[in-house]
Every structure is written in C-alpha cells, then in structure tokens.
Amino acid sequence: MRSFQVFFDIDQQTTAAIDLFISLAHNAVEKRGLFSVALSGGSTPKALYAGLTEPARQAMLPWDDIHFFFGDERHVPADHPDSNFRMVQEVFFSKIPILKDNIHRVKTEMDVRLAAFAYEDELRSFFEGHWPSFDLVLLGLGLDGHTASLFPNTAGLNEEYRWFIANHVRSQNGWRLTLTKNAINAARRIVVLVTGQSKAGILSEVLTGAQEPYQKPIQLITPTDGELIWLLDREAASQLPPDLVI
Ligand code: 6PG
C-alpha cells in the first residue's frame, strides 16, 4: 500500500513525521512489546530526530522498548564527519534516554565486508525471522534517485538473498553499507521523507517517469506486505500531478 502526504512546508512535514513516529511506536510496543526502527542518514531526517528530543515529545515515547538500527552507513569511523551514526548521535541519541544496548551501530571499524556480515548477524538474531520486519524504515531520496545506499548502477541492487551488504559506490568514491532492497521491502512501514525544491525534479521522475530501477533505485522500494508512506513538502511535490497526491 502506498500513500502520499504533502505539507505546506518543512515544519509541517516534520510535525507530521514526529506524530507518525510516536503513533507507530505506541502501536508496535502495545502489540509486540518493542518498536524497531531503521534510521536514515543525510540532512532531511535531522529535523525529525531533533523534534523527537523535545521534552514534551520525549515524555511520550517508551524509550526502553525502542531499538534503533541504521538503514545504511558510510564506511568511515564512527566519529568521522560523514558518519550517519555520528550525525544521529549528535542530533538525537545524545539527547534522549535511550539504552546503549538499544542502539545498533554498524561496526565500521571492521573491514567493510566483515562489517556487513556482522550487522546482518545482528539483524538475524534480533528478528529471528526469514526477513527483518522493521516496524519503521526511514528513507530519503538522493538527487540521483538513490535511497539508503542503494545507488544507481551498483552491484548492491542485484542482491536477492542478503539483508545487509557492502556496496561500492563509484560516485561516492568508496564503500557504503546498506540494507538490501528485499530487507527494506520486508518492513511493516517505510516512510520516505523528501523536502525542498531541489528534489522536485527527481521526485517527479521516480514517481511518474519510466520504471528504470537501475537508474532510479528508489523505484525498487515496494513493500512486500507493509505500507509505503511518502511525506513531502509542497516544494518537493511541486512537479507532481495533482491526482497523484490527493
Ligand atoms: C545517507 C542516506 C541517503 C540520504 C539521501 C538524501 O546515508 O546519506 O541514507 O540515502 O537519505 O542521500 O540525503 P539528504 O536528506 O541529505 O538529501
């Protein structure tokens, strides 16, 4: 199931994302006793992460029952400026009462392939299932149509069996680590956060243009049984046909 929600500006889109996060967390903890989230890197989700640290919102969340994973990571040290963990640690984790054991960091100090295998082992032991059924996977959209670290024309797009892999990305001059398309698609909910005029073109291309998933990997994101929710601001949605987002 796919839905689109367009908001007047980033502030309203962020508020909606915060409210959705809190609602999903309560539902998951009520039903299954915990809430598993795969976080996105990049700049777009920072407002969501920061908003969740506000005292009134913090008080609404069952932190001890929330487990944070990473949808992707750069193969750099955890304190490197490019590290998604470092960004989330600074903006989010350092400001909330989250148990250290509930933060599942990708061990990028390891060889990249070993780090991918180690993280997949951690996922498999956490989910105990055939595929990782995250309650929520947060994604962004790159200007080249990538999401997580599934970049155009990279070998990682072909992976059918693994959950988490090392993916060499020539356009990024190095190695990334990422959930595979099948691991993302096994989620209960996938929320894609896209804001700003700069994303209007690529967003229209991926949603209304030709199906070319090797060039636009976010087109590979089609949840198996879960829900795909696009949370957009007006600027990012400005080139979408009106009938698509009603
Ligand atoms: C990353 C993200 C990546 C991001 C997009 C959009 O590690 O950078 O996982 O997939 O979501 O590149 O990034 P912005 O939000 O900064 O535009």
CSV table of C-alpha atoms and ligand atoms in Angstrom, one decimal:
chain,number,residue,atom,x,y,z
A,1,MET,CA,0.0,0.0,0.0
A,2,ARG,CA,1.3,3.4,-1.0
A,3,SER,CA,0.3,6.9,0.2
A,4,PHE,CA,1.4,10.4,-0.3
A,5,GLN,CA,1.1,13.3,2.1
A,6,VAL,CA,2.0,16.8,1.0
A,7,PHE,CA,2.6,19.6,3.6
A,8,PHE,CA,2.8,23.3,3.3
A,9,ASP,CA,6.5,23.5,4.4
A,10,ILE,CA,9.2,21.5,6.2
A,11,ASP,CA,7.9,22.4,9.6
A,12,GLN,CA,4.5,20.9,9.0
A,13,GLN,CA,6.1,17.9,7.3
A,14,THR,CA,8.4,17.4,10.3
A,15,THR,CA,5.5,17.7,12.7
A,16,ALA,CA,3.6,15.0,10.8
A,17,ALA,CA,6.6,12.8,10.8
A,18,ILE,CA,7.1,13.2,14.5
A,19,ASP,CA,3.4,12.4,15.2
A,20,LEU,CA,3.6,9.3,12.9
A,21,PHE,CA,6.7,8.1,14.7
A,22,ILE,CA,5.1,8.4,18.1
A,23,SER,CA,1.9,6.7,16.9
A,24,LEU,CA,3.8,3.8,15.3
A,25,ALA,CA,6.0,3.4,18.4
A,26,HIS,CA,3.0,3.1,20.7
A,27,ASN,CA,1.2,0.7,18.4
A,28,ALA,CA,4.2,-1.5,18.0
A,29,VAL,CA,5.1,-1.6,21.7
A,30,GLU,CA,1.4,-2.4,22.5
A,31,LYS,CA,1.2,-5.2,20.0
A,32,ARG,CA,4.7,-6.7,20.2
A,33,GLY,CA,6.5,-5.2,23.2
A,34,LEU,CA,9.0,-3.3,21.1
A,35,PHE,CA,9.5,-0.8,18.2
A,36,SER,CA,12.3,-1.4,15.7
A,37,VAL,CA,13.4,1.5,13.6
A,38,ALA,CA,16.0,1.7,10.8
A,39,LEU,CA,17.2,5.3,10.6
A,40,SER,CA,18.2,7.2,7.5
A,41,GLY,CA,21.3,9.4,7.2
A,42,GLY,CA,21.5,12.6,5.2
A,43,SER,CA,20.2,16.0,6.2
A,44,THR,CA,16.4,15.6,5.7
A,45,PRO,CA,15.7,13.5,8.7
A,46,LYS,CA,17.6,15.7,11.1
A,47,ALA,CA,14.5,17.9,11.8
A,48,LEU,CA,12.6,14.7,12.7
A,49,TYR,CA,15.3,13.4,15.0
A,50,ALA,CA,15.7,16.9,16.7
A,51,GLY,CA,11.9,17.2,17.1
A,52,LEU,CA,11.7,13.9,18.9
A,53,THR,CA,14.2,15.2,21.6
A,54,GLU,CA,11.8,18.0,22.6
A,55,PRO,CA,10.9,17.3,26.3
A,56,ALA,CA,7.1,17.1,25.7
A,57,ARG,CA,7.7,14.5,22.9
A,58,GLN,CA,10.4,12.6,24.7
A,59,ALA,CA,8.0,12.0,27.5
A,60,MET,CA,5.6,10.4,25.1
A,61,LEU,CA,7.9,7.6,24.0
A,62,PRO,CA,8.7,4.2,25.5
A,63,TRP,CA,12.4,4.5,25.0
A,64,ASP,CA,13.4,1.3,26.7
A,65,ASP,CA,11.3,-0.6,24.2
A,66,ILE,CA,12.7,1.2,21.1
A,67,HIS,CA,15.6,-0.3,19.1
A,68,PHE,CA,17.4,1.9,16.6
A,69,PHE,CA,19.2,0.4,13.6
A,70,PHE,CA,20.8,2.1,10.6
A,71,GLY,CA,19.4,1.7,7.1
A,72,ASP,CA,22.8,2.5,5.8
A,73,GLU,CA,26.2,3.8,6.8
A,74,ARG,CA,29.3,5.1,5.3
A,75,HIS,CA,32.5,3.0,5.7
A,76,VAL,CA,34.1,5.6,7.9
A,77,PRO,CA,35.0,5.7,11.6
A,78,ALA,CA,32.0,6.4,14.0
A,79,ASP,CA,33.4,9.8,14.8
A,80,HIS,CA,34.0,10.8,11.1
A,81,PRO,CA,32.1,13.9,9.8
A,82,ASP,CA,30.5,11.6,7.2
A,83,SER,CA,29.3,9.0,9.6
A,84,ASN,CA,25.5,8.6,9.9
A,85,PHE,CA,26.0,7.3,13.4
A,86,ARG,CA,27.9,10.4,14.4
A,87,MET,CA,25.1,12.6,13.0
A,88,VAL,CA,22.3,10.7,14.8
A,89,GLN,CA,24.4,10.6,18.0
A,90,GLU,CA,24.8,14.4,18.0
A,91,VAL,CA,21.3,15.3,16.9
A,92,PHE,CA,19.3,12.5,18.6
A,93,PHE,CA,20.8,9.8,20.7
A,94,SER,CA,22.8,12.2,22.9
A,95,LYS,CA,19.6,14.0,23.9
A,96,ILE,CA,17.3,11.1,24.7
A,97,PRO,CA,17.3,8.4,27.5
A,98,ILE,CA,18.0,5.5,25.1
A,99,LEU,CA,19.7,2.4,26.4
A,100,LYS,CA,23.1,1.8,24.8
A,101,ASP,CA,22.1,-1.8,24.0
A,102,ASN,CA,19.1,-0.4,22.0
A,103,ILE,CA,21.4,1.4,19.6
A,104,HIS,CA,22.6,-1.0,16.9
A,105,ARG,CA,25.6,0.7,15.3
A,106,VAL,CA,27.3,-0.6,12.2
A,107,LYS,CA,30.8,-1.5,13.2
A,108,THR,CA,32.6,0.4,10.5
A,109,GLU,CA,35.9,-0.1,12.2
A,110,MET,CA,35.9,-3.6,10.7
A,111,ASP,CA,36.7,-4.5,7.2
A,112,VAL,CA,33.7,-3.4,5.1
A,113,ARG,CA,32.6,-6.9,4.1
A,114,LEU,CA,33.0,-8.2,7.6
A,115,ALA,CA,31.1,-5.2,9.0
A,116,ALA,CA,28.3,-6.1,6.6
A,117,PHE,CA,28.2,-9.7,7.7
A,118,ALA,CA,28.4,-8.8,11.4
A,119,TYR,CA,25.5,-6.4,11.0
A,120,GLU,CA,23.5,-9.0,9.2
A,121,ASP,CA,24.2,-11.4,12.0
A,122,GLU,CA,22.9,-8.8,14.5
A,123,LEU,CA,19.8,-8.3,12.4
A,124,ARG,CA,19.1,-12.0,12.1
A,125,SER,CA,19.5,-12.6,15.8
A,126,PHE,CA,17.2,-9.6,16.6
A,127,PHE,CA,14.5,-10.5,14.1
A,128,GLU,CA,14.7,-14.3,14.3
A,129,GLY,CA,12.8,-14.5,11.0
A,130,HIS,CA,13.0,-15.0,7.3
A,131,TRP,CA,13.3,-11.3,6.7
A,132,PRO,CA,13.8,-8.3,9.1
A,133,SER,CA,10.3,-7.0,9.8
A,134,PHE,CA,11.2,-3.4,10.9
A,135,ASP,CA,8.3,-1.6,12.3
A,136,LEU,CA,9.6,1.5,10.6
A,137,VAL,CA,12.3,2.1,7.9
A,138,LEU,CA,13.1,5.8,7.3
A,139,LEU,CA,14.4,6.6,3.9
A,140,GLY,CA,15.5,9.7,2.0
A,141,LEU,CA,15.8,10.4,-1.7
A,142,GLY,CA,19.1,11.4,-3.3
A,143,LEU,CA,19.2,13.7,-6.4
A,144,ASP,CA,20.4,10.7,-8.4
A,145,GLY,CA,17.4,8.6,-7.3
A,146,HIS,CA,19.3,6.6,-4.7
A,147,THR,CA,17.9,5.7,-1.3
A,148,ALA,CA,19.7,4.2,1.7
A,149,SER,CA,23.0,3.3,0.0
A,150,LEU,CA,21.4,1.7,-3.0
A,151,PHE,CA,22.9,3.9,-5.7
A,152,PRO,CA,22.3,3.8,-9.4
A,153,ASN,CA,24.2,1.0,-11.4
A,154,THR,CA,25.8,-0.5,-8.3
A,155,ALA,CA,26.2,-4.2,-7.6
A,156,GLY,CA,24.2,-4.0,-4.4
A,157,LEU,CA,21.0,-3.5,-6.5
A,158,ASN,CA,21.3,-7.2,-7.6
A,159,GLU,CA,21.4,-8.7,-4.1
A,160,GLU,CA,18.4,-11.0,-3.6
A,161,TYR,CA,19.4,-13.0,-0.5
A,162,ARG,CA,21.4,-10.9,1.9
A,163,TRP,CA,19.9,-8.4,4.3
A,164,PHE,CA,22.8,-6.0,4.7
A,165,ILE,CA,25.7,-5.6,2.3
A,166,ALA,CA,28.8,-3.7,1.4
A,167,ASN,CA,28.2,-1.7,-1.7
A,168,HIS,CA,31.0,0.0,-3.7
A,169,VAL,CA,29.7,3.3,-5.0
A,170,ARG,CA,32.0,4.9,-7.5
A,171,SER,CA,30.0,8.2,-7.5
A,172,GLN,CA,30.8,8.4,-3.7
A,173,ASN,CA,34.4,7.3,-4.2
A,174,GLY,CA,34.1,4.5,-1.8
A,175,TRP,CA,32.3,1.8,0.1
A,176,ARG,CA,28.9,2.1,1.7
A,177,LEU,CA,27.0,-0.4,3.9
A,178,THR,CA,23.2,-0.7,3.3
A,179,LEU,CA,20.1,-2.7,3.9
A,180,THR,CA,19.2,-4.5,0.7
A,181,LYS,CA,16.0,-3.8,-1.3
A,182,ASN,CA,14.4,-7.0,0.0
A,183,ALA,CA,15.3,-6.2,3.6
A,184,ILE,CA,13.8,-2.8,3.3
A,185,ASN,CA,10.7,-4.1,1.5
A,186,ALA,CA,10.1,-6.6,4.3
A,187,ALA,CA,9.3,-3.7,6.7
A,188,ARG,CA,5.9,-3.1,8.2
A,189,ARG,CA,6.2,0.6,7.3
A,190,ILE,CA,8.5,2.5,5.1
A,191,VAL,CA,8.4,6.3,5.3
A,192,VAL,CA,10.3,8.4,2.7
A,193,LEU,CA,11.0,11.9,3.7
A,194,VAL,CA,11.5,14.3,0.8
A,195,THR,CA,11.7,18.1,1.1
A,196,GLY,CA,12.9,21.1,-0.8
A,197,GLN,CA,12.6,22.5,-4.4
A,198,SER,CA,15.9,20.7,-5.3
A,199,LYS,CA,14.2,17.3,-5.0
A,200,ALA,CA,11.1,18.2,-7.1
A,201,GLY,CA,12.6,17.0,-10.4
A,202,ILE,CA,13.9,13.7,-9.2
A,203,LEU,CA,10.8,13.0,-7.2
A,204,SER,CA,8.6,13.5,-10.2
A,205,GLU,CA,11.0,11.4,-12.3
A,206,VAL,CA,10.9,8.4,-9.9
A,207,LEU,CA,7.2,8.6,-9.3
A,208,THR,CA,5.8,9.4,-12.7
A,209,GLY,CA,8.7,8.7,-15.1
A,210,ALA,CA,9.8,5.5,-16.7
A,211,GLN,CA,10.4,2.4,-14.5
A,212,GLU,CA,14.2,2.3,-14.5
A,213,PRO,CA,15.2,1.0,-11.1
A,214,TYR,CA,18.9,0.6,-12.0
A,215,GLN,CA,19.0,4.4,-12.7
A,216,LYS,CA,16.4,5.3,-10.0
A,217,PRO,CA,16.9,2.7,-7.2
A,218,ILE,CA,14.2,4.1,-5.0
A,219,GLN,CA,11.8,2.5,-7.5
A,220,LEU,CA,12.9,-0.8,-6.1
A,221,ILE,CA,11.2,0.1,-2.8
A,222,THR,CA,7.8,-1.6,-2.9
A,223,PRO,CA,6.9,-3.1,0.5
A,224,THR,CA,6.0,-6.8,0.4
A,225,ASP,CA,3.1,-6.6,2.9
A,226,GLY,CA,3.8,-3.3,4.5
A,227,GLU,CA,2.9,0.3,3.9
A,228,LEU,CA,4.9,2.9,1.9
A,229,ILE,CA,4.3,6.5,3.0
A,230,TRP,CA,5.8,9.5,1.2
A,231,LEU,CA,5.9,12.6,3.5
A,232,LEU,CA,6.6,15.6,1.2
A,233,ASP,CA,6.6,19.3,1.5
A,234,ARG,CA,5.0,21.5,-1.1
A,235,GLU,CA,8.3,22.4,-2.8
A,236,ALA,CA,9.4,18.8,-3.3
A,237,ALA,CA,5.9,17.9,-4.6
A,238,SER,CA,5.7,20.9,-6.9
A,239,GLN,CA,6.2,18.9,-10.1
A,240,LEU,CA,3.8,16.0,-9.2
A,241,PRO,CA,0.5,15.7,-11.0
A,242,PRO,CA,-2.3,16.8,-8.6
A,243,ASP,CA,-4.2,13.4,-8.9
A,244,LEU,CA,-1.1,11.5,-7.6
A,245,VAL,CA,-1.0,13.2,-4.2
A,246,ILE,CA,-4.7,13.6,-3.4
B,1,6PG,C1,22.8,8.7,3.5
B,1,6PG,C2,21.3,8.4,3.4
B,1,6PG,C3,20.9,8.8,2.0
B,1,6PG,C4,20.1,10.0,2.0
B,1,6PG,C5,19.9,10.6,0.7
B,1,6PG,C6,19.2,12.0,0.8
B,1,6PG,O1,23.5,7.9,4.1
B,1,6PG,O2,23.2,9.8,3.1
B,1,6PG,O3,20.9,7.3,3.8
B,1,6PG,O4,20.3,7.7,1.3
B,1,6PG,O5,18.8,9.7,2.5
B,1,6PG,O6,21.2,10.9,0.1
B,1,6PG,O7,20.0,12.8,1.6
B,1,6PG,P1,19.5,14.3,2.1
B,1,6PG,O8,18.4,14.1,3.0
B,1,6PG,O9,20.7,14.9,2.7
B,1,6PG,O10,19.0,15.0,0.8
